[in-house]
Structure formats: C-alpha cells, structure tokens
Coordinates of C-alpha atoms in Angstrom, one line a residue:
Chain A
M1 CA -9.9 -51.1 -1.0
E2 CA -9.0 -54.7 -1.6
L3 CA -11.8 -54.8 -4.1
I4 CA -10.4 -51.9 -6.0
T5 CA -6.9 -53.4 -6.1
R6 CA -8.4 -56.7 -7.3
F7 CA -10.4 -54.8 -9.9
F8 CA -7.3 -53.0 -11.2
A9 CA -5.4 -56.3 -11.1
T10 CA -8.0 -58.0 -13.2
I11 CA -8.0 -55.4 -16.0
G12 CA -4.3 -55.4 -15.9
I13 CA -3.9 -51.7 -15.0
W14 CA -0.6 -52.2 -13.2
D15 CA 0.8 -53.9 -16.3
F16 CA -0.5 -51.1 -18.3
I17 CA 1.1 -48.4 -16.1
Q18 CA 4.3 -50.3 -16.2
A19 CA 4.2 -50.5 -20.0
V20 CA 3.5 -46.7 -20.2
L21 CA 6.5 -46.0 -17.9
K22 CA 8.6 -48.4 -20.0
S23 CA 7.6 -46.6 -23.2
I24 CA 8.3 -43.2 -21.7
Q25 CA 11.7 -44.6 -20.8
D26 CA 12.1 -45.7 -24.4
L27 CA 11.5 -42.2 -25.6
F28 CA 14.9 -41.2 -24.4
P29 CA 17.7 -42.3 -26.7
K30 CA 20.2 -44.8 -25.4
T31 CA 22.5 -44.4 -28.4
Y32 CA 22.8 -41.8 -31.1
D33 CA 21.8 -44.1 -34.0
S34 CA 18.2 -44.6 -32.8
W35 CA 14.9 -43.1 -33.9
Q36 CA 14.6 -41.4 -30.5
A37 CA 17.7 -39.4 -31.2
L38 CA 16.3 -38.2 -34.5
V39 CA 13.0 -37.2 -32.9
W40 CA 14.8 -35.3 -30.2
F41 CA 17.0 -33.6 -32.8
S42 CA 13.9 -32.6 -34.6
L43 CA 12.2 -31.2 -31.4
Y44 CA 15.4 -29.3 -30.7
S45 CA 15.5 -27.9 -34.2
W46 CA 11.9 -26.7 -33.9
L47 CA 12.7 -25.0 -30.7
M48 CA 15.6 -23.2 -32.4
A49 CA 13.4 -22.4 -35.4
A50 CA 10.9 -20.7 -33.1
L51 CA 13.7 -18.6 -31.7
A52 CA 15.0 -17.6 -35.1
V53 CA 14.3 -14.0 -36.1
D54 CA 15.2 -14.1 -39.8
P55 CA 12.4 -15.9 -41.8
W56 CA 14.9 -17.6 -44.1
V57 CA 16.8 -19.0 -41.1
E58 CA 13.6 -20.1 -39.6
I59 CA 12.6 -22.0 -42.8
F60 CA 16.0 -23.5 -43.0
I61 CA 16.0 -24.8 -39.4
S62 CA 12.4 -26.0 -39.5
S63 CA 13.2 -27.9 -42.7
C64 CA 16.0 -29.5 -40.8
A65 CA 13.5 -30.4 -38.1
W66 CA 11.3 -32.1 -40.8
L67 CA 14.3 -33.9 -42.2
F68 CA 15.0 -35.3 -38.7
L69 CA 11.4 -36.0 -37.9
I70 CA 10.4 -37.9 -41.1
P71 CA 13.1 -40.7 -40.9
G72 CA 12.7 -40.7 -37.1
V73 CA 9.0 -41.5 -37.3
H74 CA 9.5 -43.9 -40.2
W75 CA 12.2 -45.8 -38.2
A76 CA 10.1 -45.9 -35.1
M77 CA 7.2 -47.5 -37.0
Y78 CA 9.4 -50.2 -38.3
K79 CA 11.4 -50.8 -35.2
E80 CA 8.9 -50.7 -32.4
K81 CA 6.9 -53.9 -32.4
F82 CA 3.9 -52.3 -30.6
L83 CA 3.7 -49.6 -33.3
K84 CA 4.2 -52.0 -36.1
E85 CA 1.4 -54.3 -34.9
S86 CA -1.1 -51.6 -34.2
L87 CA -0.4 -50.0 -37.6
T88 CA -1.0 -53.2 -39.5
W89 CA -4.6 -53.2 -40.6
G90 CA -6.0 -56.2 -42.5
G91 CA -2.5 -57.4 -43.3
I92 CA -1.4 -54.1 -44.7
F93 CA 1.2 -52.0 -42.8
I94 CA 0.1 -48.4 -43.1
G95 CA 3.3 -46.9 -41.8
P96 CA 4.4 -45.7 -45.2
W97 CA 1.2 -43.6 -45.5
I98 CA 2.0 -41.9 -42.3
T99 CA 5.5 -41.2 -43.5
G100 CA 4.0 -40.1 -46.8
A101 CA 1.7 -37.7 -45.0
L102 CA 4.6 -36.1 -43.2
V103 CA 6.7 -35.8 -46.4
C104 CA 3.7 -34.2 -48.2
T105 CA 3.1 -31.8 -45.3
F106 CA 6.7 -30.8 -45.3
L107 CA 7.0 -30.4 -49.1
F108 CA 3.6 -28.9 -50.0
G109 CA 2.6 -27.4 -46.6
S110 CA 5.6 -26.2 -44.7
L111 CA 7.9 -25.2 -47.6
T112 CA 5.1 -23.5 -49.5
G113 CA 3.9 -21.6 -46.5
R114 CA 0.3 -22.8 -46.7
L115 CA -1.3 -26.2 -47.0
T116 CA -1.8 -26.8 -50.8
E117 CA -4.0 -29.2 -52.7
A118 CA -0.8 -31.0 -53.9
A119 CA -0.1 -32.1 -50.3
F120 CA -3.3 -34.2 -50.4
I121 CA -3.3 -35.2 -54.1
L122 CA 0.3 -36.5 -54.0
W123 CA 0.0 -38.2 -50.6
P124 CA -1.1 -41.6 -51.9
P125 CA 1.5 -41.9 -54.8
I126 CA 4.3 -40.7 -52.6
S127 CA 3.3 -43.1 -49.8
A128 CA 3.2 -45.9 -52.4
I129 CA 6.8 -45.1 -53.5
I130 CA 7.9 -45.2 -49.8
A131 CA 6.1 -48.5 -49.3
S132 CA 7.7 -50.0 -52.4
L133 CA 11.2 -48.9 -51.8
P134 CA 12.2 -51.8 -49.6
K135 CA 11.2 -54.2 -52.4
F136 CA 13.9 -52.8 -54.6
V137 CA 16.6 -53.6 -52.0
K138 CA 18.1 -57.1 -52.3
A139 CA 20.2 -59.0 -49.9
G140 CA 23.7 -57.9 -50.0
P141 CA 22.5 -55.1 -49.9
T142 CA 22.3 -54.3 -53.6
Y143 CA 19.5 -52.6 -55.6
G144 CA 17.5 -54.4 -58.3
F145 CA 14.1 -55.0 -59.7
P146 CA 12.0 -57.3 -57.5
D147 CA 10.7 -60.7 -58.7
P148 CA 7.7 -60.9 -61.0
P149 CA 5.1 -61.7 -58.4
V150 CA 6.3 -58.7 -56.3
R151 CA 6.2 -56.6 -59.4
Q152 CA 2.5 -57.6 -60.0
D153 CA 1.7 -56.6 -56.4
L154 CA 3.5 -53.3 -56.7
M155 CA 1.6 -52.4 -59.9
I156 CA -1.7 -53.0 -58.1
L157 CA -0.4 -51.0 -55.1
F158 CA 0.5 -48.1 -57.3
L159 CA -2.7 -48.1 -59.3
V160 CA -4.8 -48.2 -56.2
N161 CA -2.9 -45.3 -54.8
L162 CA -3.2 -43.4 -58.1
L163 CA -6.9 -44.0 -58.0
M164 CA -7.2 -42.6 -54.5
S165 CA -5.2 -39.6 -55.7
C166 CA -7.8 -39.1 -58.4
W167 CA -10.6 -39.2 -55.8
I168 CA -8.8 -36.5 -53.8
Q169 CA -8.4 -34.5 -57.0
F170 CA -12.1 -34.9 -57.7
Y171 CA -12.9 -33.7 -54.2
F172 CA -10.9 -30.5 -54.8
L173 CA -12.6 -30.1 -58.2
T174 CA -16.0 -30.2 -56.5
Q175 CA -14.8 -27.6 -54.0
E176 CA -13.6 -25.4 -56.9
W177 CA -17.1 -25.7 -58.5
L178 CA -18.8 -24.7 -55.2
V179 CA -16.6 -21.6 -55.1
E180 CA -17.2 -20.7 -58.8
Y181 CA -20.9 -21.6 -58.7
P182 CA -22.0 -20.5 -55.2
T183 CA -25.7 -20.9 -56.0
L184 CA -25.1 -24.7 -56.0
V185 CA -24.8 -24.5 -52.2
E186 CA -28.4 -23.4 -51.9
Q187 CA -29.7 -26.7 -53.2
N188 CA -29.8 -30.2 -52.0
F189 CA -27.6 -33.0 -53.5
Q190 CA -29.8 -35.9 -52.5
E191 CA -30.2 -37.0 -56.2
S192 CA -26.4 -36.9 -56.8
A193 CA -24.6 -40.2 -57.4
F194 CA -21.3 -38.5 -56.7
V195 CA -21.4 -36.2 -53.7
V196 CA -23.0 -36.2 -50.2
R197 CA -23.4 -33.4 -47.8
L198 CA -22.2 -34.5 -44.4
F199 CA -24.1 -32.0 -42.2
D200 CA -27.9 -31.3 -42.6
G201 CA -27.8 -33.4 -45.8
D202 CA -31.6 -33.4 -46.3
G203 CA -33.2 -30.3 -47.6
D204 CA -31.8 -27.1 -48.9
R205 CA -29.3 -25.1 -47.0
R206 CA -30.7 -22.2 -45.1
V207 CA -28.8 -19.4 -46.8
T208 CA -30.0 -16.1 -48.3
S209 CA -30.2 -17.1 -51.9
R210 CA -28.0 -15.3 -54.3
G211 CA -31.1 -14.9 -56.5
S212 CA -32.9 -12.8 -53.9
R213 CA -29.7 -10.7 -53.3
I214 CA -29.4 -10.1 -57.0
I215 CA -33.0 -9.0 -57.3
D216 CA -32.6 -6.7 -54.4
E217 CA -29.6 -5.1 -56.1
A218 CA -31.5 -4.9 -59.4
A219 CA -34.3 -3.1 -57.5
K220 CA -31.7 -0.7 -56.1
V221 CA -30.3 0.0 -59.6
L222 CA -33.9 0.7 -60.8
D223 CA -34.4 3.0 -57.9
R224 CA -31.2 4.9 -58.5
N225 CA -31.9 5.2 -62.3
V226 CA -35.6 6.3 -62.1
T227 CA -36.1 8.2 -58.9
N228 CA -36.3 11.9 -59.5
L229 CA -36.5 11.5 -63.3
T230 CA -39.3 13.8 -64.5
W231 CA -42.4 11.9 -65.4
S232 CA -41.9 12.1 -69.2
E233 CA -38.2 10.9 -68.8
T234 CA -39.6 8.0 -66.7
E235 CA -42.0 7.1 -69.4
L236 CA -39.1 7.2 -71.9
W237 CA -37.0 5.1 -69.6
L238 CA -39.7 2.5 -69.2
R239 CA -40.4 2.4 -72.9
D240 CA -36.9 1.2 -73.5
L241 CA -36.9 -1.1 -70.5
D242 CA -35.6 -4.1 -72.5
Q243 CA -32.5 -2.1 -73.4
R244 CA -32.1 -0.8 -69.9
L245 CA -32.0 -4.3 -68.5
N246 CA -28.4 -4.8 -69.5
V247 CA -27.5 -1.9 -67.2
V248 CA -29.7 -3.2 -64.4
Q249 CA -28.2 -6.6 -64.7
T250 CA -24.5 -5.7 -64.8
G251 CA -25.2 -3.1 -62.0
A252 CA -26.8 -5.8 -59.8
L253 CA -24.2 -8.5 -60.5
D254 CA -21.3 -6.1 -59.9
K255 CA -22.5 -5.6 -56.3
L256 CA -22.0 -9.3 -55.6
P257 CA -18.7 -11.1 -55.3
G258 CA -17.6 -12.1 -58.8
A259 CA -18.1 -15.7 -59.7
T260 CA -18.1 -17.8 -62.9
E261 CA -21.7 -18.5 -62.4
N262 CA -22.7 -14.8 -62.8
N263 CA -23.6 -15.1 -66.4
L264 CA -26.1 -17.9 -65.6
W265 CA -28.2 -15.3 -63.7
T266 CA -30.4 -13.0 -65.8
I267 CA -32.6 -10.1 -64.8
Q268 CA -35.9 -9.9 -66.6
A269 CA -38.5 -7.2 -66.2
R270 CA -41.7 -5.9 -67.7
V271 CA -44.3 -3.2 -67.0
L272 CA -47.4 -4.8 -65.7
P273 CA -50.2 -3.9 -68.2
G274 CA -52.9 -1.5 -67.0
T275 CA -50.7 0.1 -64.4
E276 CA -48.9 3.4 -64.3
Y277 CA -46.4 2.0 -63.7
D278 CA -45.7 -1.3 -61.8
V279 CA -42.5 -2.9 -62.9
Q280 CA -42.1 -6.6 -62.2
L281 CA -38.5 -7.9 -61.9
W282 CA -37.3 -11.4 -62.1
S283 CA -33.9 -12.9 -61.2
V284 CA -33.7 -16.1 -63.1
W285 CA -31.2 -18.9 -62.5
N286 CA -30.4 -20.8 -65.7
G287 CA -27.6 -23.0 -64.2
P288 CA -27.6 -26.5 -62.7
S289 CA -30.5 -27.1 -60.2
T290 CA -32.3 -30.0 -58.5
T291 CA -35.2 -29.8 -60.9
G292 CA -33.1 -29.2 -64.0
I293 CA -35.3 -26.3 -65.1
G294 CA -33.8 -23.5 -63.1
Y295 CA -35.7 -21.2 -60.8
Y296 CA -36.5 -17.6 -60.2
F297 CA -37.3 -14.9 -57.7
T298 CA -39.7 -12.0 -58.5
K299 CA -40.5 -8.6 -56.9
T300 CA -42.7 -5.8 -58.0
C301 CA -41.7 -2.2 -57.9
Q302 CA -44.2 0.7 -58.0
I303 CA -43.2 3.8 -59.8
R304 CA -45.5 6.7 -58.8
K305 CA -45.7 10.5 -59.4
R306 CA -44.8 13.0 -56.8
L307 CA -43.8 16.6 -56.6
R308 CA -40.1 17.3 -56.8
P309 CA -38.9 17.7 -53.2
P310 CA -38.1 21.4 -52.6
L311 CA -34.4 22.0 -53.0
S312 CA -32.8 24.7 -50.9
G313 CA -36.0 26.4 -50.1
L314 CA -37.1 26.8 -53.7
N315 CA -40.7 26.5 -54.7
P316 CA -41.0 23.2 -56.5
F317 CA -42.7 25.0 -59.4
Q318 CA -39.9 27.4 -59.7
R319 CA -36.8 26.1 -61.3
S320 CA -33.9 28.5 -61.3
P321 CA -33.1 28.8 -65.0
E322 CA -36.7 29.7 -65.8
R323 CA -37.2 32.2 -63.0
N324 CA -36.8 35.2 -65.1
Q325 CA -38.6 34.0 -68.2
P326 CA -41.9 35.4 -69.3
I327 CA -44.9 33.2 -68.4
T328 CA -46.1 31.3 -71.5
P329 CA -48.5 28.3 -71.7
E330 CA -45.5 26.1 -72.9
G331 CA -43.4 27.4 -70.1
I332 CA -46.1 26.5 -67.5
S333 CA -46.6 23.0 -68.8
R334 CA -42.8 22.5 -68.9
T335 CA -42.6 23.8 -65.3
I336 CA -45.3 21.4 -64.2
D337 CA -43.7 18.6 -66.1
N338 CA -40.4 19.4 -64.3
A339 CA -42.1 19.5 -61.0
V340 CA -43.6 16.0 -61.2
V341 CA -40.9 13.3 -60.7
A342 CA -40.9 9.6 -60.2
R343 CA -40.6 7.8 -56.9
V344 CA -39.9 4.1 -56.6
T345 CA -41.1 1.7 -53.9
C346 CA -40.4 -2.0 -54.1
G347 CA -42.3 -4.8 -52.5
Q348 CA -41.1 -8.0 -50.9
T349 CA -39.1 -10.6 -52.8
S350 CA -41.1 -13.7 -53.6
D351 CA -40.1 -17.2 -52.4
R352 CA -38.0 -19.3 -54.8
M353 CA -40.1 -20.6 -57.6
D354 CA -39.1 -23.5 -59.9
G355 CA -38.9 -23.2 -63.6
Q356 CA -38.7 -20.1 -65.8
P357 CA -41.1 -17.1 -65.4
A358 CA -43.9 -17.5 -67.9
S359 CA -44.8 -14.0 -68.7
A360 CA -41.4 -12.2 -68.6
T361 CA -40.1 -10.4 -71.6
T362 CA -37.5 -12.6 -73.2
R363 CA -34.2 -11.0 -73.9
Chain B
M1 CA -3.0 -28.0 -57.9
F2 CA -0.8 -25.7 -55.9
A3 CA -3.7 -23.6 -54.8
E4 CA -4.4 -23.5 -51.1
A5 CA -6.6 -26.5 -50.1
T6 CA -10.2 -25.5 -49.3
F7 CA -12.7 -27.7 -47.5
S8 CA -16.4 -28.1 -47.1
D9 CA -18.8 -30.8 -46.0
V10 CA -19.6 -31.7 -49.6
V11 CA -17.6 -34.8 -50.2
P12 CA -17.7 -37.3 -53.1
F13 CA -18.2 -40.3 -50.9
K14 CA -20.9 -41.7 -53.2
A15 CA -18.6 -41.5 -56.2
I16 CA -16.0 -43.4 -54.3
A17 CA -18.5 -46.1 -53.0
F18 CA -20.0 -46.6 -56.4
Q19 CA -16.7 -46.7 -58.2
T20 CA -15.4 -49.3 -55.7
L21 CA -18.5 -51.4 -56.2
Y22 CA -18.2 -51.2 -60.0
L23 CA -14.5 -52.0 -59.9
L24 CA -15.1 -55.1 -57.7
V25 CA -17.9 -56.3 -60.0
A26 CA -15.8 -55.7 -63.1
I27 CA -12.7 -57.3 -61.7
A28 CA -14.7 -60.4 -60.7
I29 CA -16.3 -60.8 -64.1
E30 CA -13.2 -60.0 -66.2
G31 CA -11.0 -62.2 -64.0
F32 CA -13.3 -65.1 -64.7
I33 CA -13.4 -64.4 -68.5
L34 CA -9.6 -64.0 -68.7
Y35 CA -9.3 -67.3 -66.8
R36 CA -11.5 -69.0 -69.4
Y37 CA -9.9 -67.4 -72.5
L38 CA -6.3 -67.3 -71.6
D39 CA -4.0 -70.0 -70.4
I40 CA -3.5 -68.7 -66.9
N41 CA -4.6 -69.8 -63.4
H42 CA -7.4 -68.2 -61.4
K43 CA -5.3 -66.1 -59.1
T44 CA -3.2 -64.7 -62.0
A45 CA -6.4 -63.9 -64.0
M46 CA -7.8 -62.0 -61.0
R47 CA -4.6 -60.0 -60.6
Y48 CA -4.5 -59.2 -64.3
A49 CA -8.2 -58.1 -64.2
A50 CA -7.5 -55.9 -61.2
T51 CA -4.5 -54.3 -62.9
I52 CA -6.1 -53.5 -66.2
N53 CA -9.3 -52.3 -64.6
L54 CA -7.5 -50.0 -62.1
L55 CA -5.4 -48.7 -65.0
S56 CA -8.4 -48.0 -67.2
T57 CA -10.2 -46.3 -64.3
F58 CA -7.1 -44.1 -63.6
V59 CA -6.8 -43.2 -67.3
G60 CA -10.5 -42.4 -67.3
W61 CA -10.1 -40.0 -64.4
I62 CA -7.2 -38.3 -66.2
V63 CA -9.2 -37.9 -69.4
F64 CA -12.1 -36.5 -67.3
F65 CA -9.9 -34.0 -65.5
I66 CA -8.3 -32.8 -68.8
T67 CA -11.7 -32.5 -70.5
E68 CA -13.2 -30.6 -67.6
A69 CA -10.2 -28.2 -67.5
F70 CA -10.7 -27.4 -71.2
S71 CA -14.4 -27.5 -71.5
P72 CA -16.3 -24.3 -72.4
P73 CA -18.7 -22.9 -69.7
P74 CA -21.9 -24.6 -71.2
L75 CA -20.3 -28.0 -71.1
E76 CA -18.9 -27.4 -67.6
S77 CA -22.4 -26.5 -66.5
E78 CA -23.7 -29.8 -67.9
I79 CA -20.9 -31.7 -66.1
I80 CA -21.7 -29.9 -62.8
S81 CA -25.4 -30.5 -63.2
F82 CA -24.7 -34.2 -63.7
V83 CA -22.4 -34.5 -60.8
F84 CA -24.5 -32.6 -58.3
F85 CA -28.0 -33.2 -59.4
E86 CA -27.8 -36.4 -61.6
R87 CA -29.4 -34.7 -64.6
F88 CA -28.5 -32.5 -67.5
L89 CA -29.6 -28.9 -67.8
F90 CA -33.2 -28.3 -68.9
A91 CA -35.5 -31.0 -70.2
S92 CA -35.4 -29.8 -73.8
A93 CA -31.6 -29.7 -73.9
S94 CA -31.3 -33.3 -72.6
A95 CA -33.1 -34.5 -75.7
S96 CA -30.5 -33.0 -78.0
L97 CA -27.8 -34.1 -75.6
S98 CA -28.6 -37.8 -75.8
P99 CA -26.8 -38.5 -79.1
F100 CA -23.8 -36.8 -77.5
V101 CA -24.1 -39.0 -74.4
I102 CA -24.4 -42.1 -76.6
F103 CA -21.4 -41.1 -78.6
V104 CA -19.4 -40.5 -75.4
S105 CA -20.4 -43.9 -74.0
F106 CA -19.2 -45.5 -77.2
L107 CA -15.9 -43.7 -77.0
M108 CA -15.6 -44.8 -73.3
F109 CA -16.2 -48.4 -74.3
I110 CA -13.6 -48.3 -77.1
G111 CA -11.2 -46.3 -74.9
T112 CA -11.4 -48.7 -72.0
F113 CA -10.9 -51.7 -74.3
L114 CA -7.8 -50.2 -75.9
T115 CA -6.5 -49.2 -72.5
K116 CA -7.0 -52.6 -71.0
W117 CA -5.5 -54.4 -74.0
F118 CA -2.5 -52.1 -73.9
G119 CA -2.4 -52.5 -70.1
L120 CA -2.4 -56.3 -70.3
R121 CA 0.5 -56.3 -72.9
L122 CA 2.4 -53.8 -70.7
L123 CA 1.7 -56.0 -67.6
E124 CA 3.0 -59.1 -69.3
F125 CA 6.1 -57.2 -70.5
V126 CA 6.8 -56.0 -67.0
L127 CA 6.3 -59.4 -65.6
G128 CA 8.7 -60.8 -68.1
K129 CA 6.2 -62.9 -70.0
A130 CA 6.5 -62.4 -73.8
P131 CA 3.2 -62.8 -75.5
K132 CA 2.9 -66.0 -77.5
K133 CA 2.8 -65.6 -81.2
D134 CA 1.0 -68.9 -82.0
D135 CA -2.3 -68.5 -80.2
S136 CA -3.8 -66.2 -82.8
I137 CA -7.3 -67.1 -83.8
A138 CA -7.4 -64.4 -86.4
E139 CA -7.9 -66.9 -89.2
Q140 CA -11.1 -68.2 -87.7
V141 CA -12.8 -65.0 -86.8
S142 CA -11.7 -62.2 -89.1
G143 CA -11.5 -63.7 -92.6
F144 CA -14.7 -63.5 -94.6
R145 CA -15.6 -63.2 -98.3
I146 CA -17.1 -60.2 -100.1
L147 CA -17.6 -60.5 -103.8
G148 CA -15.4 -63.6 -104.0
R149 CA -12.4 -61.8 -102.5
R150 CA -11.1 -62.7 -99.1
V151 CA -11.2 -59.7 -96.9
R152 CA -9.1 -59.6 -93.8
G153 CA -10.6 -57.9 -90.9
V154 CA -8.8 -56.6 -87.8
Q155 CA -6.2 -59.1 -86.7
F156 CA -7.5 -60.1 -83.2
D157 CA -5.2 -62.2 -81.2
N158 CA -6.5 -64.3 -78.4
Q159 CA -5.6 -61.8 -75.8
A160 CA -7.4 -58.9 -77.5
N161 CA -10.4 -61.2 -78.0
A162 CA -10.4 -62.1 -74.3
V163 CA -10.1 -58.4 -73.2
F164 CA -12.8 -57.4 -75.6
V165 CA -15.3 -60.0 -74.3
A166 CA -14.3 -59.2 -70.7
N167 CA -14.8 -55.5 -71.3
A168 CA -18.2 -56.0 -72.9
A169 CA -19.3 -58.3 -70.0
S170 CA -18.2 -55.9 -67.3
F171 CA -19.8 -52.9 -69.1
T172 CA -23.0 -54.8 -69.4
A173 CA -23.0 -55.7 -65.7
I174 CA -22.2 -52.1 -64.6
L175 CA -24.9 -50.7 -66.9
L176 CA -27.4 -53.1 -65.3
L177 CA -26.3 -51.8 -61.9
I178 CA -26.7 -48.2 -63.0
F179 CA -30.1 -49.0 -64.5
L180 CA -31.2 -50.6 -61.2
R181 CA -30.0 -47.6 -59.3
I182 CA -32.0 -45.3 -61.6
I183 CA -35.3 -47.3 -61.5
E184 CA -35.1 -48.3 -57.8
P185 CA -36.7 -45.1 -56.5
R186 CA -39.4 -45.3 -59.2
L187 CA -40.2 -48.9 -58.3
N188 CA -40.5 -47.8 -54.7
D189 CA -43.0 -45.1 -55.8
L190 CA -45.0 -47.7 -57.7
W191 CA -45.2 -50.1 -54.8
N192 CA -46.0 -47.6 -52.1

C-alpha cells in the first residue's frame, strides 16, 4: 500500500487529480463576462434548439449557440495559460485555426445543412484572418495598419494559408475525378507524384472492374437482340455487326451508373472466322491507366441454331398465319426457316489485359 | 465548391510533400540571389524570396484550377493521367504532346517570372519601400547596335534582373530534382 502511495506520489498523480478538480471548478463561470459563461450559454442554446419543433426556430437557436461557442472557445484559448501553452506548436499559436474550424463548420456546415467543400477550402484563409486581426489593433485601442516587419510576416502567413487552401481544393478535385472516372479506382497509383492511397496502397484494388461489368451487359444486349431471331435474320444481323455495335455499346453503358468516363469505354466485336457463329466481344478502356496504353476484357459468345420453342402447344413447324395455306416448296422452306432460330450462350470474361485488342474490328 | 464534401483514402500527400520541398529549395536559392543582387540583408532577402515564391505558387494553382475547369474532356483525361499515373495517355500521343508540354513549361517560366517581379514590387509597396529609380542597369545590358542604329531592348531594372536570374536558378534546381526523381527507379534497376 505504501508502495502504491509512493508510486503515485512520484508520478505526481495527486497533483494531477487536484489540477483536474481545479479545472472542473474553472468550468463554472464566476462572473458573466467570462468564457465559461459563453460556453454555458451555448450549451443551453443547443438544449433549447434540440427541443424546438419548427425547423427555422431550431436553425435560429442553434446559430445563437454557435455565436456563443465561437467567441467562448476563442477567449478560453487566449485566457487559459494551460490551453495557450499546449496549443503553441513550434512557436506558432494554433488557436486561430481552431476558431477558424468552428467558424467554417458553422457557416458552411451548420447553416448549409451539410458539410460542404467550402468549409475545408476556406478554413486556412479564415483562420489566417482571425490570427491577423490582433495585429491591426493598436494601443489605445485604435485600429490601424501594423508596422512593416509585421506586414511582411502577415503576407507570408496569408500566402502559406492560401497555399494550404489550394492543396485542400486539389484534394477535392481528385475526389471529383474519382467519382467521374470510377475506373481509376481499379488501378494502383504507385507511379503518381501527386496522390497516395492510404490503405492497401500496393497493388490494384480488388473490385469488380467496370470493364467486366460493361462486357457482361454488352453480352446481355447481344443475347436480347439475337435470341429467337430466325437464322436468316441472325445472319443479316451479324453481317451488319459493325453498325449494331453502337446499339450494343449504348445499351451496355446505360445499365451502369452514368459517369463522365463512359465515352472512354468502347465495345468492339467480330465474328470469329471459320465459325457459325462465334462472336468475340471486347470492352476497351481508352482512358488513363497505369501502363498508359489502356486495357481490355474479352468474352466469346456462341450463336447456335435451334428449333423454335413450341409456343402455346403449337407444332414448331406450324406457324399460325400459314396454317391454312396450300403446301408449296417455298412455303415449306419458309416454314423450316422460321422454325430454326438463334440461341446465344456466352463464355467467361477474360482477365484484364493491357493494351488494345489486336484483332478487333476498328470502329 | 458548395458541393457536399466527399472523402476517400486517395490523398495528394505526395504533391504536398514535393511542393514543400521545391518551395524550400527555391526560397533558399532565390533568397541567396536576391541578397547578392539587391541592396538588402540576408533575412530580408529570404523573406522576399519566400513571399514571391508562395505568391507564384498560389497563382499557379489558381491558373491550374481554372484551366482544369474549362478543359475539354481529352485534355482533362491527359491531366488526370498525369496526376494519377505520371504519364500521358498512349505512347503515340505523348510524342505529339511534347511540343505542347515544352510550350507550357516555357509559359510557366515566363508566368512565374512576371508574377514574382510584380509580387516583389507589390511587396515593397506594401512595406512602404519605394523602388529606387537610379539603380537601373538598362544601359549596360539592353543597348546594342544593329546596322549602325542603337536598338533599345527591354528596359530591365536591377530588381527585374535579380528576379529573372533567381527564377532561372530555382527552375534549374527544381528541374534537376524532378529529373533525379524520374531516373532514380531506373538507376536502381541498372544496379540490381
């Protein structure tokens, strides 16, 4: 027991507890013109805002809460020696940046209803303004421009903060790009001189590539368009494959969430020679990539003959409009032609392959 | 700007680190050159160099943001490719792109020089130091004869001259750093 007491005494735990108790005591205002009073007003306003029913009243009261909190916190950081010392890093008092963060959260987060980019972008310049305000106050107190050496320091302070603001803006610009070009996320940014990925930074991200989703959708469009066409219609369709690709491509891309990058994906296809008929599909990425030469996925769909499935118990060879017609050789061949339709089965999508497909039809 | 803030784990820390490094190098070099060329002490020269370099960096970012906002999709793809993958799109395209890149680099050099020069004048005005009229060395550098007639070049005062030399020196140093960064992985490949 004595040992424990001595241990606590050595690390100054009693002093610490006393200091904590003292600081808790300090949290309660002794006079009305103190930062504690402002913070308590603010807490009280928030409580009232939470009870308010009308949304406008709530916004008004919570704005009041912010307007009490911001000067309260600012005051506390200047007044309390402990806070002021612990917030001075490398000779720079960072209190104004905390006040600035609160001001930005209030103006561009609380009032706008959601946290906007402006709250982050304007944080450094607004904080710099807050930090420089005392320099414009002269003894008296009157207002005036500071002396030249202070002006020089202020200019550097403002420019550094504007530069930080640019960095934040650049961060949001890259986020915007990642939304507009979702395919970027599939790749690794190790070569980049600008961005890093904080989590699993090495290697590509394990996501289903947009390219393989696009080719799946393209195969579905092909399936929808060709299945149950008669064999001669199928041959006609495949003869004009190059013109049909537009339909396939827009049909496939429409199934995916819209993005600016969509026009950087193309669908290519060709009928493999010597087959009746194997159609090879490619989804090709022509946008930014690690290799700089794009990449593609490919998949082969087999189009085969089969008898038209019987509809409502009819004989496949018997189509209703021709039932009562006299049997002629042309009629028989037309009936047979109508009875043979196309069926589509698609294989697996290939892995991602770098470059452009060598043997695809160019569009 | 007033869009809702979105976040991901892709952050431009490398851009920030490299820009800080380049700025420190540029300020050190330019501060030294301004100290040698202008009649100011070391500390003032460093502060001047810091101010004009921060200003030109800030102006550069603004120009970049505006260009990006108004760039057509093909140019935007090139910018994205450069930012995320440190290359331009397609090997064949990069050949035709290189005159464009050289032209842009030239514009950057002239642009930063003009910004820094203007920034230095603005700074001296704000600090209440009127530029001296009599330290012009225009007569020595810009007069030359063509076909017997005296041709007057651009009137360069001492300040512009100092900023020009400082800008050229810091650009050279930064280019060297970028070059080292590019060849470093290839050197590693050679040695291993």
